[in-house]
Amino acid sequence: MKTFGLAILGLLASVADATLQIVPGATWTATNTGQHIQAHGGGMLKVGEKWYWVGEDKTNGTAFTNVNCYSSTNLVEWQFEGALLSRTASGDTGPSRVIERPKVIYNKKTNKYVLWMHIDSSNYGEAKIGVATGDTVCGKYTYLRSERPLGFESRDSGTFVDDDGKAYLLTEDRQHGTRIDSLSDDYLTVQKNVYVWKEKYEAPAIAKKNGVYFMFASQLSGWDPNDNYYSTATSLSGPWSGWKKFADSGSKTYSSQTTFIVPVGDQFMYMGDRWVSSNLMRSTYIWLPLKLDGTTATMKNSINWVPDASSGSMTAGPSENSYEGESATLSGGAKSVSCSGCSGSKAAGYVGGSTSGAVLFSNAQSSATTRTTLRIKHMNGDSSQRFADVTVNGKTQKVAFLPNGGSDPGSSVVHVDLKQGSNEVRIVTSGTWGPDVDRVLVPQS
Ligand SMILES: *[C@@H]1O[C@H](CO)[C@@H](O)[C@H](O)[C@H]1NC(C)=O
C-alpha cells in the first residue's frame, strides 16, 4: 500500500512537472536573482540529476566580467550558482579582455572539471584558446593558460567528449578553416589535429547519435544571425559530408547562432544565442528540439514547448487563455495606454511608480492543477531591464522584463503553480517603473 502510494506520488510529480515550458527568445529570470539569466555562448552538462549551464555574463557588455554557472533539475527553472571565473586585476582574465564560448567537460580519470574558452584582446587580435580547471562543476576554477592551439588562430570554440571518453576541441581558425583537435587524456593539452574543414565557419558544436557525428556551425556574419549548417561523418577524422541547413531556410536559424547541442535522454536540444549586439545583456536564448535521424538534422521553430528533462521527450506547448492587461483591474496609477504593436492596440501602462500601479487578473482560468509557465507579453522601451513582483495565487516572485526593442511586445516567462478553475495573477512594481503589460497567456491544461 505504501509503495503504491509512493508510486502514485512519483507519477503526480512527473505530471506536475510536465507543463513547464521553454519559451525561446523570452526574458528568462533566474529563480534566485530576479535578473535575466547571463549565460551567453554557453554549454551544458549533467552531473547526477542536475543540469548545469555555463556561459558568459554580458551584464556590462563585451568585456569579460564572469563565466557564470546556473543549475536546474528540469531545464526550465534556473538558479544562479556563482561564477567559475571572474575578472582579475590583470592577465587573460583582466579588464578589457574577451572570454567567449566557455564549455565545461568532466574528466573521469582526474575527477576534474575542465573549462575551455576563447581568449582574446578587445580587438580580437590574439585569437587564442584558454583552459581552466575546477574541483566542482559550479565552484571556483583555476585559470591555467592561453595559447594558439598547435600554433593556429582560434576564435569561436567548442568541446566534444566521445563515448570512449576521448575529448576534442572544436576551433575556428579563420585563416585555414574550422578544425577538430584531440585533447590529452587529462583534457588539459591540445594534442593533434584530427580534421580541418576548408569552410571557415564559427560557433562549432558536435552531437553524436547512433554512430553518426553531427557538426553544427554558423557562417560568419558578426553578431547578426545567418542560416547555420551541419556536416556529418561516421569518424571524427572524416570524410565529412557537405554542409546542409537544419532550420527553415532563410529563417537565419530562427534568428540565432548555435552554441551547443545537449543530449537529453535519447533526444537532443539545440542551444543558440539571439545576440543583441547594441546591448548584449539583453541577448536571449533560443533552445529548440533538434531531430537527428540517420544523417539528417532538422529543427522547427516553436513559441513554447515542454521538455522532459529525464526522458528527453519534447512536446508542443499547451493551448493558452489570453488576458489583456488593459482589461484587468488596474490600481494605483496604472491605466490603459495605447500600444500599436500590442493585441487590441492597448496595454496596461504606468505599472509601478510612486503609486505602485498594479495590474490584477482576478479570474485567470485553467483546467489543470499543475506547475507551469505563464507568458507575460510586455513593452519596455528602456535600455535596461524593468522588474515587477508577480504574485500568482498568493506566491510572489521578482520577474525581469528585458527591453522589447521595436514595436512588438517581448515575452517574459514566470513559472507558477496554477490550480484548476480561477487563478489570481497580480503584477506590481514599487517605486520604479515596471513593464507595460500587453497580456498574460495562461496554459489551459
Ligand atoms: C557592471 O557594472 C556596474 C557598474 O560599474 C557594476 O556595479 C557591476 O558590478 C557590474 N556587473 C557585473 C556583472 O560585472
CSV table of C-alpha atoms and ligand atoms in Angstrom, one decimal:
chain,number,residue,atom,x,y,z
A,1,MET,CA,0.0,0.0,0.0
A,2,LYS,CA,2.8,2.3,1.0
A,3,THR,CA,4.8,1.5,-2.2
A,4,PHE,CA,1.6,2.0,-4.2
A,5,GLY,CA,1.1,5.5,-2.6
A,6,LEU,CA,4.7,6.5,-3.4
A,7,ALA,CA,4.4,5.3,-7.0
A,8,ILE,CA,1.3,7.5,-7.3
A,9,LEU,CA,3.1,10.4,-5.8
A,10,GLY,CA,6.0,9.9,-8.2
A,11,LEU,CA,3.6,9.9,-11.1
A,12,LEU,CA,1.9,13.0,-9.9
A,13,ALA,CA,5.2,14.8,-9.5
A,14,SER,CA,6.1,14.0,-13.1
A,15,VAL,CA,2.7,15.1,-14.4
A,16,ALA,CA,3.1,18.3,-12.3
A,17,ASP,CA,6.5,19.0,-14.0
A,18,ALA,CA,5.3,18.2,-17.4
A,19,THR,CA,4.0,21.6,-18.5
A,20,LEU,CA,6.9,23.8,-17.6
A,21,GLN,CA,7.8,25.5,-20.9
A,22,ILE,CA,10.8,26.6,-22.7
A,23,VAL,CA,10.0,29.9,-24.5
A,24,PRO,CA,12.8,30.7,-26.9
A,25,GLY,CA,13.7,34.4,-27.1
A,26,ALA,CA,11.9,35.4,-23.9
A,27,THR,CA,13.3,37.0,-20.7
A,28,TRP,CA,14.3,34.1,-18.5
A,29,THR,CA,14.5,35.3,-14.9
A,30,ALA,CA,16.8,33.2,-12.7
A,31,THR,CA,14.9,31.9,-9.7
A,32,ASN,CA,17.2,33.4,-7.1
A,33,THR,CA,18.4,36.7,-8.6
A,34,GLY,CA,15.3,38.2,-10.2
A,35,GLN,CA,17.5,39.1,-13.2
A,36,HIS,CA,17.6,37.8,-16.8
A,37,ILE,CA,20.0,34.8,-17.0
A,38,GLN,CA,23.5,35.8,-18.1
A,39,ALA,CA,25.0,32.6,-19.6
A,40,HIS,CA,25.5,33.6,-23.3
A,41,GLY,CA,27.6,31.5,-25.7
A,42,GLY,CA,27.2,28.7,-23.2
A,43,GLY,CA,27.2,25.0,-22.9
A,44,MET,CA,25.5,22.5,-20.6
A,45,LEU,CA,26.4,19.3,-18.7
A,46,LYS,CA,24.5,16.9,-16.4
A,47,VAL,CA,26.0,16.0,-13.1
A,48,GLY,CA,23.9,13.5,-11.1
A,49,GLU,CA,20.3,14.6,-11.5
A,50,LYS,CA,21.1,18.2,-12.1
A,51,TRP,CA,21.8,20.2,-15.2
A,52,TYR,CA,24.5,22.9,-15.2
A,53,TRP,CA,24.5,25.7,-17.7
A,54,VAL,CA,27.8,27.7,-18.0
A,55,GLY,CA,28.0,30.8,-20.2
A,56,GLU,CA,29.1,34.4,-20.5
A,57,ASP,CA,28.0,37.2,-18.3
A,58,LYS,CA,27.2,40.1,-20.6
A,59,THR,CA,25.6,42.4,-18.0
A,60,ASN,CA,28.1,45.1,-18.8
A,61,GLY,CA,28.8,44.3,-22.5
A,62,THR,CA,31.6,42.5,-24.3
A,63,ALA,CA,34.4,42.9,-21.9
A,64,PHE,CA,34.9,39.8,-19.7
A,65,THR,CA,33.4,40.0,-16.2
A,66,ASN,CA,32.3,36.5,-15.3
A,67,VAL,CA,31.8,33.0,-16.6
A,68,ASN,CA,28.6,32.2,-14.9
A,69,CYS,CA,27.0,28.9,-13.8
A,70,TYR,CA,23.3,28.1,-13.3
A,71,SER,CA,21.6,24.9,-12.2
A,72,SER,CA,18.3,23.3,-12.9
A,73,THR,CA,16.5,20.0,-12.4
A,74,ASN,CA,14.0,20.4,-15.2
A,75,LEU,CA,15.8,22.6,-17.9
A,76,VAL,CA,13.3,25.4,-17.3
A,77,GLU,CA,13.8,26.8,-13.9
A,78,TRP,CA,17.4,28.0,-13.4
A,79,GLN,CA,19.1,29.0,-10.2
A,80,PHE,CA,22.3,31.1,-10.3
A,81,GLU,CA,25.1,29.2,-8.6
A,82,GLY,CA,28.0,31.6,-9.0
A,83,ALA,CA,30.9,32.4,-11.3
A,84,LEU,CA,33.6,29.8,-12.3
A,85,LEU,CA,35.9,32.7,-13.3
A,86,SER,CA,35.7,36.4,-12.6
A,87,ARG,CA,37.6,39.4,-13.7
A,88,THR,CA,41.0,39.8,-12.1
A,89,ALA,CA,43.3,42.8,-11.9
A,90,SER,CA,45.4,41.8,-14.9
A,91,GLY,CA,46.3,39.0,-17.3
A,92,ASP,CA,43.9,37.0,-19.6
A,93,THR,CA,41.0,37.5,-17.1
A,94,GLY,CA,41.8,41.2,-16.5
A,95,PRO,CA,40.0,44.3,-17.6
A,96,SER,CA,39.1,44.9,-21.3
A,97,ARG,CA,39.6,41.2,-22.2
A,98,VAL,CA,37.4,38.9,-24.2
A,99,ILE,CA,36.3,35.5,-22.9
A,100,GLU,CA,33.7,33.7,-25.0
A,101,ARG,CA,32.0,30.4,-25.5
A,102,PRO,CA,33.0,28.7,-22.2
A,103,LYS,CA,32.5,25.0,-22.3
A,104,VAL,CA,33.0,22.6,-19.3
A,105,ILE,CA,33.7,18.9,-19.7
A,106,TYR,CA,34.3,16.4,-16.9
A,107,ASN,CA,37.3,14.2,-16.8
A,108,LYS,CA,36.6,10.9,-15.1
A,109,LYS,CA,40.3,10.0,-14.7
A,110,THR,CA,41.4,13.1,-12.9
A,111,ASN,CA,37.9,13.9,-11.4
A,112,LYS,CA,38.3,17.5,-12.5
A,113,TYR,CA,36.0,19.8,-14.5
A,114,VAL,CA,37.9,21.4,-17.4
A,115,LEU,CA,36.8,24.7,-18.9
A,116,TRP,CA,37.9,25.6,-22.4
A,117,MET,CA,37.1,29.0,-23.8
A,118,HIS,CA,38.0,31.6,-26.4
A,119,ILE,CA,40.6,34.1,-25.0
A,120,ASP,CA,41.2,37.4,-26.8
A,121,SER,CA,42.2,41.0,-26.6
A,122,SER,CA,39.5,43.6,-27.1
A,123,ASN,CA,40.3,43.9,-30.8
A,124,TYR,CA,40.2,40.1,-31.2
A,125,GLY,CA,43.9,40.2,-32.3
A,126,GLU,CA,45.2,37.4,-30.1
A,127,ALA,CA,42.8,34.6,-31.2
A,128,LYS,CA,43.7,32.1,-28.5
A,129,ILE,CA,42.2,29.3,-26.6
A,130,GLY,CA,42.3,29.2,-22.8
A,131,VAL,CA,41.8,26.5,-20.2
A,132,ALA,CA,40.9,26.4,-16.5
A,133,THR,CA,40.0,23.6,-14.1
A,134,GLY,CA,37.6,23.1,-11.2
A,135,ASP,CA,37.0,20.5,-8.5
A,136,THR,CA,33.3,21.1,-8.5
A,137,VAL,CA,31.1,21.9,-11.5
A,138,CYS,CA,29.9,25.3,-10.3
A,139,GLY,CA,32.8,26.2,-7.9
A,140,LYS,CA,35.7,28.5,-8.5
A,141,TYR,CA,38.0,27.4,-11.3
A,142,THR,CA,41.8,27.9,-11.5
A,143,TYR,CA,42.8,29.6,-14.7
A,144,LEU,CA,45.8,27.8,-16.3
A,145,ARG,CA,46.9,29.5,-19.5
A,146,SER,CA,46.1,30.5,-23.1
A,147,GLU,CA,47.7,29.6,-26.4
A,148,ARG,CA,47.1,29.3,-30.1
A,149,PRO,CA,46.3,25.6,-30.4
A,150,LEU,CA,49.0,23.8,-32.4
A,151,GLY,CA,50.1,27.3,-33.4
A,152,PHE,CA,46.9,28.2,-35.2
A,153,GLU,CA,44.4,31.1,-34.7
A,154,SER,CA,41.5,30.1,-32.5
A,155,ARG,CA,38.3,32.2,-32.2
A,156,ASP,CA,34.9,30.5,-31.5
A,157,SER,CA,35.5,27.2,-29.8
A,158,GLY,CA,33.6,24.2,-28.5
A,159,THR,CA,34.3,20.8,-27.0
A,160,PHE,CA,33.1,17.3,-27.6
A,161,VAL,CA,33.6,14.2,-25.5
A,162,ASP,CA,33.1,10.9,-27.3
A,163,ASP,CA,31.6,7.7,-25.9
A,164,ASP,CA,35.1,6.4,-25.2
A,165,GLY,CA,35.9,9.3,-23.0
A,166,LYS,CA,38.3,10.9,-25.5
A,167,ALA,CA,37.8,14.7,-25.7
A,168,TYR,CA,38.2,17.1,-28.6
A,169,LEU,CA,38.5,20.9,-29.1
A,170,LEU,CA,36.5,22.4,-31.9
A,171,THR,CA,38.2,25.6,-33.0
A,172,GLU,CA,37.7,28.3,-35.6
A,173,ASP,CA,40.8,29.1,-37.5
A,174,ARG,CA,39.8,31.8,-39.8
A,175,GLN,CA,42.9,31.6,-41.9
A,176,HIS,CA,42.7,27.9,-42.7
A,177,GLY,CA,39.3,26.6,-41.7
A,178,THR,CA,37.4,25.2,-38.8
A,179,ARG,CA,39.1,22.3,-37.1
A,180,ILE,CA,38.8,19.4,-34.7
A,181,ASP,CA,41.9,18.9,-32.4
A,182,SER,CA,42.2,16.0,-29.9
A,183,LEU,CA,42.9,16.7,-26.3
A,184,SER,CA,45.3,14.8,-23.9
A,185,ASP,CA,43.8,12.2,-21.5
A,186,ASP,CA,43.6,14.8,-18.8
A,187,TYR,CA,41.8,17.1,-21.2
A,188,LEU,CA,44.3,19.9,-20.4
A,189,THR,CA,46.5,19.9,-23.5
A,190,VAL,CA,45.8,20.2,-27.2
A,191,GLN,CA,47.3,17.1,-28.8
A,192,LYS,CA,46.9,16.9,-32.5
A,193,ASN,CA,44.7,17.9,-35.4
A,194,VAL,CA,42.0,15.4,-36.4
A,195,TYR,CA,40.2,17.3,-39.2
A,196,VAL,CA,40.1,20.7,-40.9
A,197,TRP,CA,37.2,21.9,-42.9
A,198,LYS,CA,38.0,24.2,-45.7
A,199,GLU,CA,35.0,26.3,-44.8
A,200,LYS,CA,35.7,29.0,-42.2
A,201,TYR,CA,32.7,28.6,-40.0
A,202,GLU,CA,32.3,29.6,-36.4
A,203,ALA,CA,30.2,28.6,-33.4
A,204,PRO,CA,31.1,24.9,-33.7
A,205,ALA,CA,29.2,22.2,-31.7
A,206,ILE,CA,29.2,18.4,-32.2
A,207,ALA,CA,26.5,15.9,-31.3
A,208,LYS,CA,26.6,12.1,-31.9
A,209,LYS,CA,23.7,9.7,-32.5
A,210,ASN,CA,23.8,6.1,-33.5
A,211,GLY,CA,27.5,6.3,-34.5
A,212,VAL,CA,26.9,9.4,-36.7
A,213,TYR,CA,28.7,12.7,-35.7
A,214,PHE,CA,26.9,15.9,-36.5
A,215,MET,CA,29.0,19.1,-36.6
A,216,PHE,CA,26.9,22.3,-36.4
A,217,ALA,CA,28.3,25.7,-37.1
A,218,SER,CA,27.4,29.2,-38.3
A,219,GLN,CA,28.6,31.2,-41.2
A,220,LEU,CA,30.5,34.4,-40.4
A,221,SER,CA,28.2,37.5,-40.1
A,222,GLY,CA,29.4,39.0,-36.9
A,223,TRP,CA,26.7,39.3,-34.2
A,224,ASP,CA,23.9,39.0,-36.8
A,225,PRO,CA,22.3,35.6,-37.4
A,226,ASN,CA,22.6,33.5,-40.5
A,227,ASP,CA,21.4,30.1,-41.7
A,228,ASN,CA,23.5,27.7,-39.7
A,229,TYR,CA,24.8,24.5,-41.2
A,230,TYR,CA,25.7,20.9,-40.3
A,231,SER,CA,28.0,18.3,-41.7
A,232,THR,CA,28.0,14.6,-40.8
A,233,ALA,CA,30.6,11.7,-40.6
A,234,THR,CA,31.0,8.3,-39.0
A,235,SER,CA,34.5,9.2,-37.9
A,236,LEU,CA,35.7,12.5,-36.5
A,237,SER,CA,38.7,12.3,-38.9
A,238,GLY,CA,36.2,12.2,-41.8
A,239,PRO,CA,35.2,12.0,-44.5
A,240,TRP,CA,32.7,14.7,-43.5
A,241,SER,CA,29.7,15.4,-45.7
A,242,GLY,CA,28.9,18.7,-47.5
A,243,TRP,CA,27.2,21.3,-45.3
A,244,LYS,CA,23.4,21.4,-45.2
A,245,LYS,CA,20.9,23.6,-43.4
A,246,PHE,CA,18.9,22.2,-40.5
A,247,ALA,CA,16.5,25.0,-39.7
A,248,ASP,CA,14.0,26.6,-42.2
A,249,SER,CA,16.0,28.2,-45.0
A,250,GLY,CA,16.0,32.0,-44.7
A,251,SER,CA,15.0,32.0,-41.1
A,252,LYS,CA,18.6,32.6,-40.0
A,253,THR,CA,18.3,29.6,-37.7
A,254,TYR,CA,15.2,31.4,-36.2
A,255,SER,CA,17.4,34.4,-35.6
A,256,SER,CA,20.0,32.5,-33.6
A,257,GLN,CA,23.6,31.2,-33.6
A,258,THR,CA,24.5,27.7,-32.5
A,259,THR,CA,26.4,27.4,-29.2
A,260,PHE,CA,25.8,23.8,-28.0
A,261,ILE,CA,23.9,20.7,-28.6
A,262,VAL,CA,22.7,19.0,-25.4
A,263,PRO,CA,21.8,15.3,-25.3
A,264,VAL,CA,18.6,15.0,-23.1
A,265,GLY,CA,17.6,11.3,-22.6
A,266,ASP,CA,17.8,9.9,-26.1
A,267,GLN,CA,17.0,13.2,-27.7
A,268,PHE,CA,18.8,16.4,-28.4
A,269,MET,CA,18.2,20.1,-27.7
A,270,TYR,CA,19.7,22.9,-29.7
A,271,MET,CA,21.1,25.8,-27.7
A,272,GLY,CA,21.5,29.1,-29.7
A,273,ASP,CA,22.1,32.7,-28.9
A,274,ARG,CA,20.0,35.5,-30.3
A,275,TRP,CA,22.6,38.2,-29.9
A,276,VAL,CA,21.6,41.9,-29.5
A,277,SER,CA,24.9,43.5,-30.4
A,278,SER,CA,23.8,47.0,-29.3
A,279,ASN,CA,23.1,45.8,-25.8
A,280,LEU,CA,24.5,42.3,-25.3
A,281,MET,CA,23.0,41.7,-21.8
A,282,ARG,CA,19.6,41.6,-23.4
A,283,SER,CA,20.5,38.8,-25.8
A,284,THR,CA,18.2,35.8,-25.4
A,285,TYR,CA,18.4,32.1,-25.6
A,286,ILE,CA,16.9,30.0,-28.5
A,287,TRP,CA,16.5,26.5,-27.3
A,288,LEU,CA,14.6,24.1,-29.6
A,289,PRO,CA,14.1,20.4,-30.1
A,290,LEU,CA,16.7,19.1,-32.6
A,291,LYS,CA,15.8,16.0,-34.5
A,292,LEU,CA,18.7,13.8,-35.5
A,293,ASP,CA,17.7,10.9,-37.8
A,294,GLY,CA,20.2,8.8,-39.7
A,295,THR,CA,22.4,11.5,-41.2
A,296,THR,CA,19.7,14.2,-41.2
A,297,ALA,CA,19.3,17.0,-38.7
A,298,THR,CA,16.1,19.1,-38.7
A,299,MET,CA,14.8,21.8,-36.4
A,300,LYS,CA,11.4,23.6,-36.3
A,301,ASN,CA,10.6,26.9,-34.6
A,302,SER,CA,8.3,27.0,-31.6
A,303,ILE,CA,6.8,29.8,-29.5
A,304,ASN,CA,6.8,27.5,-26.5
A,305,TRP,CA,7.4,23.8,-25.9
A,306,VAL,CA,7.7,21.4,-23.0
A,307,PRO,CA,10.9,19.4,-22.3
A,308,ASP,CA,11.1,16.2,-20.2
A,309,ALA,CA,14.5,16.6,-18.6
A,310,SER,CA,14.9,12.8,-17.9
A,311,SER,CA,13.4,11.1,-21.0
A,312,GLY,CA,14.2,13.8,-23.4
A,313,SER,CA,10.7,13.9,-24.8
A,314,MET,CA,10.0,17.3,-26.2
A,315,THR,CA,6.3,18.2,-26.8
A,316,ALA,CA,4.3,21.1,-28.1
A,317,GLY,CA,3.3,23.8,-25.6
A,318,PRO,CA,-0.2,23.8,-24.2
A,319,SER,CA,-3.1,25.8,-25.5
A,320,GLU,CA,-3.5,29.1,-23.6
A,321,ASN,CA,-6.1,31.6,-22.4
A,322,SER,CA,-5.2,35.2,-23.1
A,323,TYR,CA,-6.0,38.0,-20.8
A,324,GLU,CA,-5.5,41.6,-21.8
A,325,GLY,CA,-3.6,44.0,-19.5
A,326,GLU,CA,-5.9,46.9,-20.3
A,327,SER,CA,-9.0,44.9,-19.4
A,328,ALA,CA,-7.6,43.8,-16.0
A,329,THR,CA,-8.3,45.6,-12.7
A,330,LEU,CA,-5.9,48.5,-12.7
A,331,SER,CA,-5.0,50.2,-9.5
A,332,GLY,CA,-2.6,52.9,-8.2
A,333,GLY,CA,-1.7,55.0,-11.2
A,334,ALA,CA,-1.9,52.0,-13.7
A,335,LYS,CA,-4.1,52.8,-16.7
A,336,SER,CA,-4.8,51.7,-20.2
A,337,VAL,CA,-2.3,53.1,-22.7
A,338,SER,CA,-2.2,52.9,-26.5
A,339,CYS,CA,0.4,50.5,-27.9
A,340,SER,CA,0.4,49.9,-31.7
A,341,GLY,CA,2.2,46.5,-31.5
A,342,CYS,CA,0.1,45.1,-28.7
A,343,SER,CA,-3.0,43.0,-29.0
A,344,GLY,CA,-6.1,45.3,-29.1
A,345,SER,CA,-3.5,48.1,-29.7
A,346,LYS,CA,-3.6,48.7,-25.9
A,347,ALA,CA,-1.7,47.7,-22.8
A,348,ALA,CA,-1.8,48.4,-19.1
A,349,GLY,CA,0.8,51.2,-18.6
A,350,TYR,CA,2.1,53.2,-15.6
A,351,VAL,CA,2.7,49.9,-13.7
A,352,GLY,CA,4.8,50.9,-10.6
A,353,GLY,CA,5.9,54.4,-9.9
A,354,SER,CA,5.3,56.2,-6.7
A,355,THR,CA,1.7,54.9,-6.6
A,356,SER,CA,2.7,51.3,-7.1
A,357,GLY,CA,0.5,50.9,-10.1
A,358,ALA,CA,-0.8,47.3,-10.3
A,359,VAL,CA,-2.5,45.0,-12.8
A,360,LEU,CA,-4.8,42.3,-11.4
A,361,PHE,CA,-6.1,39.4,-13.3
A,362,SER,CA,-8.6,38.0,-10.8
A,363,ASN,CA,-10.0,35.2,-12.9
A,364,ALA,CA,-7.4,33.6,-15.0
A,365,GLN,CA,-8.8,30.2,-15.9
A,366,SER,CA,-7.0,26.9,-16.2
A,367,SER,CA,-8.4,23.4,-16.3
A,368,ALA,CA,-5.4,21.9,-14.6
A,369,THR,CA,-3.7,21.9,-11.2
A,370,THR,CA,-0.1,22.0,-12.3
A,371,ARG,CA,3.3,23.7,-12.2
A,372,THR,CA,3.5,25.6,-15.4
A,373,THR,CA,4.7,28.6,-17.3
A,374,LEU,CA,2.9,31.9,-17.9
A,375,ARG,CA,4.0,34.2,-20.7
A,376,ILE,CA,3.7,37.9,-19.9
A,377,LYS,CA,3.8,40.0,-23.2
A,378,HIS,CA,5.2,43.3,-22.3
A,379,MET,CA,6.7,46.6,-23.5
A,380,ASN,CA,9.9,48.1,-22.0
A,381,GLY,CA,11.3,51.0,-24.0
A,382,ASP,CA,14.4,51.4,-21.8
A,383,SER,CA,17.8,50.0,-22.5
A,384,SER,CA,17.9,48.1,-19.2
A,385,GLN,CA,15.6,45.6,-17.5
A,386,ARG,CA,12.5,46.6,-15.7
A,387,PHE,CA,11.1,44.5,-12.9
A,388,ALA,CA,7.9,43.5,-11.3
A,389,ASP,CA,6.6,41.4,-8.5
A,390,VAL,CA,4.3,38.8,-10.0
A,391,THR,CA,2.0,37.1,-7.5
A,392,VAL,CA,0.1,34.0,-8.5
A,393,ASN,CA,-2.4,32.6,-6.0
A,394,GLY,CA,-0.6,34.3,-3.2
A,395,LYS,CA,3.0,33.4,-4.1
A,396,THR,CA,5.3,36.3,-5.2
A,397,GLN,CA,8.3,36.2,-7.4
A,398,LYS,CA,10.5,39.0,-8.7
A,399,VAL,CA,10.5,38.9,-12.5
A,400,ALA,CA,12.7,40.7,-15.0
A,401,PHE,CA,11.4,42.2,-18.3
A,402,LEU,CA,14.1,42.9,-20.9
A,403,PRO,CA,13.8,45.8,-23.3
A,404,ASN,CA,11.5,44.6,-26.0
A,405,GLY,CA,13.1,46.6,-28.8
A,406,GLY,CA,10.9,47.8,-31.7
A,407,SER,CA,7.1,47.8,-31.6
A,408,ASP,CA,6.4,44.1,-30.9
A,409,PRO,CA,5.9,43.2,-27.3
A,410,GLY,CA,8.6,41.0,-25.7
A,411,SER,CA,7.8,37.9,-23.6
A,412,SER,CA,8.9,37.3,-20.1
A,413,VAL,CA,8.2,33.9,-18.5
A,414,VAL,CA,7.2,33.1,-15.0
A,415,HIS,CA,6.9,29.6,-13.6
A,416,VAL,CA,4.0,29.2,-11.2
A,417,ASP,CA,1.6,26.7,-9.5
A,418,LEU,CA,-1.8,27.0,-11.3
A,419,LYS,CA,-5.0,25.4,-10.0
A,420,GLN,CA,-8.0,24.2,-11.8
A,421,GLY,CA,-10.6,26.9,-12.1
A,422,SER,CA,-9.9,30.5,-11.2
A,423,ASN,CA,-6.4,31.9,-10.6
A,424,GLU,CA,-5.3,35.3,-9.4
A,425,VAL,CA,-2.3,36.9,-11.1
A,426,ARG,CA,-1.1,40.3,-9.8
A,427,ILE,CA,1.7,42.3,-11.4
A,428,VAL,CA,3.1,45.3,-9.4
A,429,THR,CA,6.2,47.3,-9.1
A,430,SER,CA,7.0,49.7,-6.2
A,431,GLY,CA,9.0,52.9,-6.7
A,432,THR,CA,10.4,52.4,-10.1
A,433,TRP,CA,8.5,51.7,-13.3
A,434,GLY,CA,7.6,48.2,-14.3
A,435,PRO,CA,6.8,47.0,-17.8
A,436,ASP,CA,3.6,47.9,-19.7
A,437,VAL,CA,1.6,44.7,-19.7
A,438,ASP,CA,0.1,43.8,-23.0
A,439,ARG,CA,-1.4,40.5,-22.0
A,440,VAL,CA,-0.9,37.3,-19.9
A,441,LEU,CA,-1.0,33.9,-21.5
A,442,VAL,CA,-2.2,31.2,-19.2
A,443,PRO,CA,-2.0,27.5,-20.0
A,444,GLN,CA,-5.4,25.9,-20.3
A,445,SER,CA,-4.4,22.3,-19.5
B,1,LIG,C1,28.5,46.1,-14.1
B,1,LIG,O1,29.0,47.4,-13.9
B,1,LIG,C2,28.5,48.0,-12.7
B,1,LIG,C3,28.9,49.5,-12.7
B,1,LIG,O2,30.3,49.6,-12.9
B,1,LIG,C4,29.0,47.2,-11.5
B,1,LIG,O3,28.5,47.8,-10.3
B,1,LIG,C5,28.5,45.8,-11.6
B,1,LIG,O4,29.1,45.0,-10.6
B,1,LIG,C6,28.9,45.2,-13.0
B,1,LIG,N1,28.3,43.9,-13.1
B,1,LIG,C7,29.0,42.8,-13.5
B,1,LIG,C8,28.2,41.6,-13.5
B,1,LIG,O5,30.1,42.9,-13.7
